[in-house]
GROMACS .gro file of C-alpha atoms in nm:
model
  316
    1UNK     CA    1  14.435   5.703  18.795
    2UNK     CA    2  14.177   5.852  18.596
    3UNK     CA    3  14.152   6.226  18.659
    4UNK     CA    4  13.774   6.333  18.725
    5UNK     CA    5  13.643   6.647  18.646
    6UNK     CA    6  13.435   6.860  18.898
    7UNK     CA    7  13.201   7.045  18.699
    8UNK     CA    8  13.198   7.418  18.805
    9UNK     CA    9  12.926   7.569  18.980
   10UNK     CA   10  12.654   7.696  18.783
   11UNK     CA   11  12.516   8.039  18.854
   12UNK     CA   12  12.150   8.074  18.824
   13UNK     CA   13  12.054   8.382  18.639
   14UNK     CA   14  11.726   8.538  18.740
   15UNK     CA   15  11.556   8.678  18.427
   16UNK     CA   16  11.485   9.070  18.475
   17UNK     CA   17  11.067   9.101  18.540
   18UNK     CA   18  10.876   9.156  18.246
   19UNK     CA   19  10.715   9.503  18.242
   20UNK     CA   20  10.340   9.503  18.239
   21UNK     CA   21  10.196   9.535  17.912
   22UNK     CA   22  10.099   9.925  17.860
   23UNK     CA   23   9.707   9.908  17.906
   24UNK     CA   24   9.508   9.946  17.574
   25UNK     CA   25   9.244  10.201  17.495
   26UNK     CA   26   8.997   9.921  17.496
   27UNK     CA   27   9.096   9.845  17.881
   28UNK     CA   28   9.078  10.199  17.978
   29UNK     CA   29   8.731  10.222  17.794
   30UNK     CA   30   8.608   9.906  17.967
   31UNK     CA   31   8.715  10.028  18.284
   32UNK     CA   32   8.562  10.392  18.259
   33UNK     CA   33   8.245  10.232  18.149
   34UNK     CA   34   8.226   9.966  18.445
   35UNK     CA   35   8.278  10.312  18.645
   36UNK     CA   36   8.018  10.478  18.505
   37UNK     CA   37   7.731  10.206  18.540
   38UNK     CA   38   7.867  10.168  18.915
   39UNK     CA   39   7.835  10.539  19.005
   40UNK     CA   40   7.454  10.572  19.051
   41UNK     CA   41   7.447  10.281  19.255
   42UNK     CA   42   7.767  10.388  19.471
   43UNK     CA   43   7.643  10.762  19.501
   44UNK     CA   44   7.317  10.634  19.636
   45UNK     CA   45   7.445  10.428  19.863
   46UNK     CA   46   7.663  10.723  20.002
   47UNK     CA   47   7.379  10.933  19.994
   48UNK     CA   48   7.066  10.754  20.129
   49UNK     CA   49   7.264  10.482  20.324
   50UNK     CA   50   7.612  10.605  20.482
   51UNK     CA   51   7.523  10.996  20.511
   52UNK     CA   52   7.216  10.914  20.744
   53UNK     CA   53   7.381  10.637  20.909
   54UNK     CA   54   7.673  10.911  21.019
   55UNK     CA   55   7.422  11.195  21.047
   56UNK     CA   56   7.187  11.011  21.309
   57UNK     CA   57   7.519  10.905  21.519
   58UNK     CA   58   7.630  11.276  21.553
   59UNK     CA   59   7.267  11.394  21.615
   60UNK     CA   60   7.244  11.144  21.880
   61UNK     CA   61   7.502  11.325  22.057
   62UNK     CA   62   7.297  11.636  22.065
   63UNK     CA   63   6.961  11.797  22.206
   64UNK     CA   64   6.755  11.925  21.878
   65UNK     CA   65   6.365  12.011  21.839
   66UNK     CA   66   6.434  12.189  21.484
   67UNK     CA   67   6.328  12.512  21.627
   68UNK     CA   68   6.617  12.596  21.838
   69UNK     CA   69   6.986  12.536  21.768
   70UNK     CA   70   7.140  12.217  21.860
   71UNK     CA   71   7.285  12.173  22.203
   72UNK     CA   72   7.565  11.921  22.281
   73UNK     CA   73   7.428  11.640  22.500
   74UNK     CA   74   7.718  11.363  22.492
   75UNK     CA   75   7.590  11.067  22.625
   76UNK     CA   76   7.273  11.173  22.797
   77UNK     CA   77   7.031  11.070  22.536
   78UNK     CA   78   7.148  10.727  22.545
   79UNK     CA   79   7.128  10.728  22.909
   80UNK     CA   80   6.786  10.877  22.903
   81UNK     CA   81   6.675  10.617  22.637
   82UNK     CA   82   6.829  10.328  22.811
   83UNK     CA   83   6.628  10.431  23.142
   84UNK     CA   84   6.275  10.508  22.947
   85UNK     CA   85   6.047  10.253  23.024
   86UNK     CA   86   5.867  10.290  22.707
   87UNK     CA   87   6.157  10.248  22.515
   88UNK     CA   88   6.268   9.915  22.694
   89UNK     CA   89   5.917   9.803  22.652
   90UNK     CA   90   5.941   9.856  22.295
   91UNK     CA   91   6.260   9.657  22.251
   92UNK     CA   92   6.091   9.377  22.404
   93UNK     CA   93   5.799   9.402  22.193
   94UNK     CA   94   6.011   9.418  21.889
   95UNK     CA   95   6.216   9.110  21.989
   96UNK     CA   96   5.882   8.884  22.068
   97UNK     CA   97   5.764   9.039  21.745
   98UNK     CA   98   6.091   8.928  21.538
   99UNK     CA   99   6.093   8.581  21.684
  100UNK     CA  100   5.731   8.492  21.633
  101UNK     CA  101   5.674   8.677  21.285
  102UNK     CA  102   6.023   8.536  21.144
  103UNK     CA  103   5.969   8.186  21.269
  104UNK     CA  104   5.594   8.185  21.114
  105UNK     CA  105   5.681   8.317  20.793
  106UNK     CA  106   5.952   8.081  20.719
  107UNK     CA  107   5.726   7.778  20.826
  108UNK     CA  108   5.462   7.870  20.636
  109UNK     CA  109   5.664   7.973  20.314
  110UNK     CA  110   5.858   7.654  20.367
  111UNK     CA  111   5.549   7.436  20.378
  112UNK     CA  112   5.385   7.596  20.083
  113UNK     CA  113   5.733   7.576  19.880
  114UNK     CA  114   5.736   7.206  19.929
  115UNK     CA  115   5.365   7.182  19.841
  116UNK     CA  116   5.407   7.396  19.499
  117UNK     CA  117   5.730   7.234  19.412
  118UNK     CA  118   5.543   6.893  19.414
  119UNK     CA  119   5.336   6.715  19.153
  120UNK     CA  120   5.146   6.980  18.992
  121UNK     CA  121   5.065   7.126  18.646
  122UNK     CA  122   5.308   7.434  18.538
  123UNK     CA  123   5.008   7.645  18.499
  124UNK     CA  124   4.876   7.569  18.853
  125UNK     CA  125   5.242   7.608  19.015
  126UNK     CA  126   5.271   7.970  18.839
  127UNK     CA  127   4.938   8.069  18.963
  128UNK     CA  128   5.022   7.975  19.325
  129UNK     CA  129   5.365   8.171  19.293
  130UNK     CA  130   5.191   8.479  19.159
  131UNK     CA  131   4.903   8.463  19.432
  132UNK     CA  132   5.141   8.444  19.731
  133UNK     CA  133   5.392   8.700  19.604
  134UNK     CA  134   5.120   8.925  19.539
  135UNK     CA  135   5.047   9.072  19.870
  136UNK     CA  136   5.440   9.203  19.892
  137UNK     CA  137   5.391   9.453  19.612
  138UNK     CA  138   5.083   9.621  19.807
  139UNK     CA  139   5.131   9.887  20.045
  140UNK     CA  140   5.171   9.761  20.410
  141UNK     CA  141   4.960  10.072  20.525
  142UNK     CA  142   4.697   9.993  20.269
  143UNK     CA  143   4.682   9.625  20.356
  144UNK     CA  144   4.682   9.730  20.733
  145UNK     CA  145   4.370   9.955  20.695
  146UNK     CA  146   4.157   9.677  20.537
  147UNK     CA  147   4.272   9.424  20.818
  148UNK     CA  148   4.193   9.644  21.090
  149UNK     CA  149   3.816   9.611  20.924
  150UNK     CA  150   3.854   9.239  20.923
  151UNK     CA  151   3.990   9.221  21.307
  152UNK     CA  152   3.724   9.439  21.434
  153UNK     CA  153   3.546   9.269  21.741
  154UNK     CA  154   3.188   9.347  21.655
  155UNK     CA  155   3.157   9.314  21.264
  156UNK     CA  156   3.471   9.188  21.140
  157UNK     CA  157   3.473   8.908  20.912
  158UNK     CA  158   3.731   8.708  21.116
  159UNK     CA  159   3.520   8.676  21.423
  160UNK     CA  160   3.199   8.611  21.210
  161UNK     CA  161   3.396   8.317  21.064
  162UNK     CA  162   3.487   8.177  21.412
  163UNK     CA  163   3.102   8.244  21.543
  164UNK     CA  164   3.033   7.950  21.223
  165UNK     CA  165   3.235   7.725  21.422
  166UNK     CA  166   3.098   7.823  21.776
  167UNK     CA  167   3.394   8.069  21.904
  168UNK     CA  168   3.301   8.386  22.083
  169UNK     CA  169   3.411   8.714  21.933
  170UNK     CA  170   3.799   8.793  22.000
  171UNK     CA  171   3.881   9.128  22.071
  172UNK     CA  172   4.176   9.113  21.838
  173UNK     CA  173   4.307   9.479  21.847
  174UNK     CA  174   4.159   9.604  22.200
  175UNK     CA  175   4.323   9.296  22.410
  176UNK     CA  176   4.688   9.296  22.531
  177UNK     CA  177   4.699   8.917  22.489
  178UNK     CA  178   4.529   8.924  22.122
  179UNK     CA  179   4.684   9.252  21.964
  180UNK     CA  180   5.013   9.123  21.906
  181UNK     CA  181   4.880   8.804  21.771
  182UNK     CA  182   4.688   8.994  21.510
  183UNK     CA  183   4.967   9.252  21.409
  184UNK     CA  184   5.186   8.947  21.347
  185UNK     CA  185   4.920   8.765  21.129
  186UNK     CA  186   4.863   9.059  20.918
  187UNK     CA  187   5.245   9.116  20.878
  188UNK     CA  188   5.327   8.744  20.797
  189UNK     CA  189   5.027   8.723  20.556
  190UNK     CA  190   5.198   9.017  20.352
  191UNK     CA  191   5.558   8.872  20.362
  192UNK     CA  192   5.565   8.540  20.359
  193UNK     CA  193   5.551   8.556  19.973
  194UNK     CA  194   5.916   8.650  19.941
  195UNK     CA  195   6.032   8.366  20.153
  196UNK     CA  196   5.826   8.158  19.957
  197UNK     CA  197   5.975   8.228  19.638
  198UNK     CA  198   6.327   8.203  19.784
  199UNK     CA  199   6.249   7.834  19.899
  200UNK     CA  200   6.074   7.765  19.563
  201UNK     CA  201   6.394   7.874  19.371
  202UNK     CA  202   6.606   7.672  19.614
  203UNK     CA  203   6.421   7.356  19.587
  204UNK     CA  204   6.462   7.366  19.204
  205UNK     CA  205   6.828   7.376  19.245
  206UNK     CA  206   6.844   7.058  19.413
  207UNK     CA  207   6.947   6.782  19.216
  208UNK     CA  208   6.668   6.533  19.171
  209UNK     CA  209   6.921   6.267  19.164
  210UNK     CA  210   6.970   6.319  19.525
  211UNK     CA  211   6.595   6.284  19.611
  212UNK     CA  212   6.616   5.989  19.407
  213UNK     CA  213   6.892   5.824  19.574
  214UNK     CA  214   6.720   5.905  19.943
  215UNK     CA  215   6.438   5.741  19.812
  216UNK     CA  216   6.647   5.446  19.723
  217UNK     CA  217   6.767   5.431  20.051
  218UNK     CA  218   6.406   5.422  20.206
  219UNK     CA  219   6.390   5.809  20.334
  220UNK     CA  220   6.000   5.916  20.224
  221UNK     CA  221   5.805   6.166  20.369
  222UNK     CA  222   5.890   6.392  20.636
  223UNK     CA  223   6.197   6.173  20.704
  224UNK     CA  224   6.351   6.279  20.358
  225UNK     CA  225   6.283   6.634  20.402
  226UNK     CA  226   6.445   6.651  20.739
  227UNK     CA  227   6.746   6.487  20.657
  228UNK     CA  228   6.773   6.561  20.266
  229UNK     CA  229   6.602   6.867  20.177
  230UNK     CA  230   6.667   7.072  20.480
  231UNK     CA  231   7.015   7.073  20.487
  232UNK     CA  232   7.080   7.103  20.088
  233UNK     CA  233   6.820   7.402  20.167
  234UNK     CA  234   7.022   7.551  20.450
  235UNK     CA  235   7.204   7.839  20.217
  236UNK     CA  236   6.842   7.946  20.125
  237UNK     CA  237   6.710   7.953  20.454
  238UNK     CA  238   6.985   8.148  20.593
  239UNK     CA  239   6.906   8.440  20.352
  240UNK     CA  240   6.527   8.419  20.419
  241UNK     CA  241   6.612   8.427  20.768
  242UNK     CA  242   6.884   8.726  20.788
  243UNK     CA  243   6.632   8.950  20.535
  244UNK     CA  244   6.319   8.837  20.751
  245UNK     CA  245   6.490   8.934  21.072
  246UNK     CA  246   6.624   9.272  20.947
  247UNK     CA  247   6.260   9.360  20.811
  248UNK     CA  248   6.083   9.234  21.172
  249UNK     CA  249   6.316   9.432  21.375
  250UNK     CA  250   6.183   9.760  21.131
  251UNK     CA  251   5.826   9.702  21.173
  252UNK     CA  252   5.614  10.023  21.182
  253UNK     CA  253   5.298  10.000  20.958
  254UNK     CA  254   5.122   9.717  21.074
  255UNK     CA  255   5.152   9.808  21.459
  256UNK     CA  256   5.075  10.202  21.406
  257UNK     CA  257   4.785  10.128  21.157
  258UNK     CA  258   4.601   9.841  21.355
  259UNK     CA  259   4.644   9.925  21.717
  260UNK     CA  260   4.910  10.265  21.737
  261UNK     CA  261   5.082  10.054  21.993
  262UNK     CA  262   4.822   9.983  22.200
  263UNK     CA  263   4.641   9.846  22.395
  264UNK     CA  264   4.894  10.029  22.634
  265UNK     CA  265   5.232   9.977  22.503
  266UNK     CA  266   5.150   9.589  22.422
  267UNK     CA  267   5.219   9.639  22.037
  268UNK     CA  268   5.488   9.956  22.024
  269UNK     CA  269   5.740   9.886  21.861
  270UNK     CA  270   6.095  10.051  21.839
  271UNK     CA  271   6.040  10.241  21.516
  272UNK     CA  272   5.705  10.353  21.648
  273UNK     CA  273   5.932  10.538  21.942
  274UNK     CA  274   6.176  10.692  21.694
  275UNK     CA  275   5.865  10.821  21.503
  276UNK     CA  276   5.686  10.958  21.796
  277UNK     CA  277   6.013  11.095  21.959
  278UNK     CA  278   6.124  11.273  21.601
  279UNK     CA  279   5.781  11.395  21.441
  280UNK     CA  280   5.531  11.439  21.763
  281UNK     CA  281   5.782  11.560  22.044
  282UNK     CA  282   6.011  11.701  21.815
  283UNK     CA  283   6.339  11.523  21.995
  284UNK     CA  284   6.529  11.443  21.740
  285UNK     CA  285   6.839  11.374  21.934
  286UNK     CA  286   6.642  11.125  22.113
  287UNK     CA  287   6.523  10.971  21.838
  288UNK     CA  288   6.858  10.945  21.673
  289UNK     CA  289   6.962  10.765  21.976
  290UNK     CA  290   6.717  10.521  21.980
  291UNK     CA  291   6.763  10.472  21.632
  292UNK     CA  292   7.161  10.399  21.639
  293UNK     CA  293   7.053  10.137  21.931
  294UNK     CA  294   6.831   9.956  21.689
  295UNK     CA  295   7.099   9.953  21.421
  296UNK     CA  296   7.327   9.819  21.673
  297UNK     CA  297   7.089   9.561  21.749
  298UNK     CA  298   7.008   9.458  21.374
  299UNK     CA  299   7.428   9.426  21.315
  300UNK     CA  300   7.449   9.206  21.627
  301UNK     CA  301   7.194   8.959  21.557
  302UNK     CA  302   7.287   8.961  21.164
  303UNK     CA  303   7.656   8.902  21.298
  304UNK     CA  304   7.520   8.601  21.518
  305UNK     CA  305   7.335   8.447  21.217
  306UNK     CA  306   7.614   8.450  21.042
  307UNK     CA  307   7.833   8.279  21.342
  308UNK     CA  308   7.604   8.004  21.354
  309UNK     CA  309   7.573   7.939  21.005
  310UNK     CA  310   7.924   7.805  21.005
  311UNK     CA  311   7.768   7.510  21.191
  312UNK     CA  312   7.422   7.487  21.049
  313UNK     CA  313   7.475   7.573  20.678
  314UNK     CA  314   7.565   7.329  20.441
  315UNK     CA  315   7.688   7.394  20.093
  316UNK     CA  316   7.682   7.154  19.803
   0.00000   0.00000   0.00000
């Protein structure tokens, strides 16, 4: 009988943890340099964004006219704001403006980006890019002053051009039915250049092999753009729509200069109500309450966009 030897149970010895290497002077210097570079941006965000937001929320709980001492009002400013017909109309106008202006802006920018990205000499493509982006660097107030003359019912160039094709003069800025359309056209004309550049960059990032494969499968024209280009461009569409909606919800210069919120309240926006309450009526508490509600609306719409992006946005 052979004796078998049972090996003794081996004991696993865990090595002691290796202490982290001491930071060298070079690492500390790199961290300090990064902190110095980030400091101006962080300070700017805190001073010009965080502090005003917190201050607006606090001020919305008080009655204050700059002259007298603030008096605590609690939620009274919000109740008054939500029961004010002018404020409610301004929110409705702003939402209508947002939907129509952003949709038109994205559509025009996308169509022009597809056209410029086609077969075109490089120099001509650069000319179009500069021309479409140029209005964005101009002052919205100065553009609105010029457009106010162009849309004038009696001597405006727009009605003169319409008269050449037999259309009667349109009261662009004095009719409740056409004033909002004029404001939207002026706004879109200035803002679509930003979305246009985003779409041009997004189209250039789409690999040409994908379009070639789609063409071999028989996809041409509109079908190829709907089934291939748009899904691949959806991340850029998300960015353009988020930025466009945030800007549209804060529109002020165009309706203020073109129509001053009229006729009636047909083009009065939320930011115009904030301006009137704060700087014309010295009701800073009520103006802050409207601003807080606008901030909540912007955050809610942006969150909804990112929520929907999980289904409609496709990344390569």
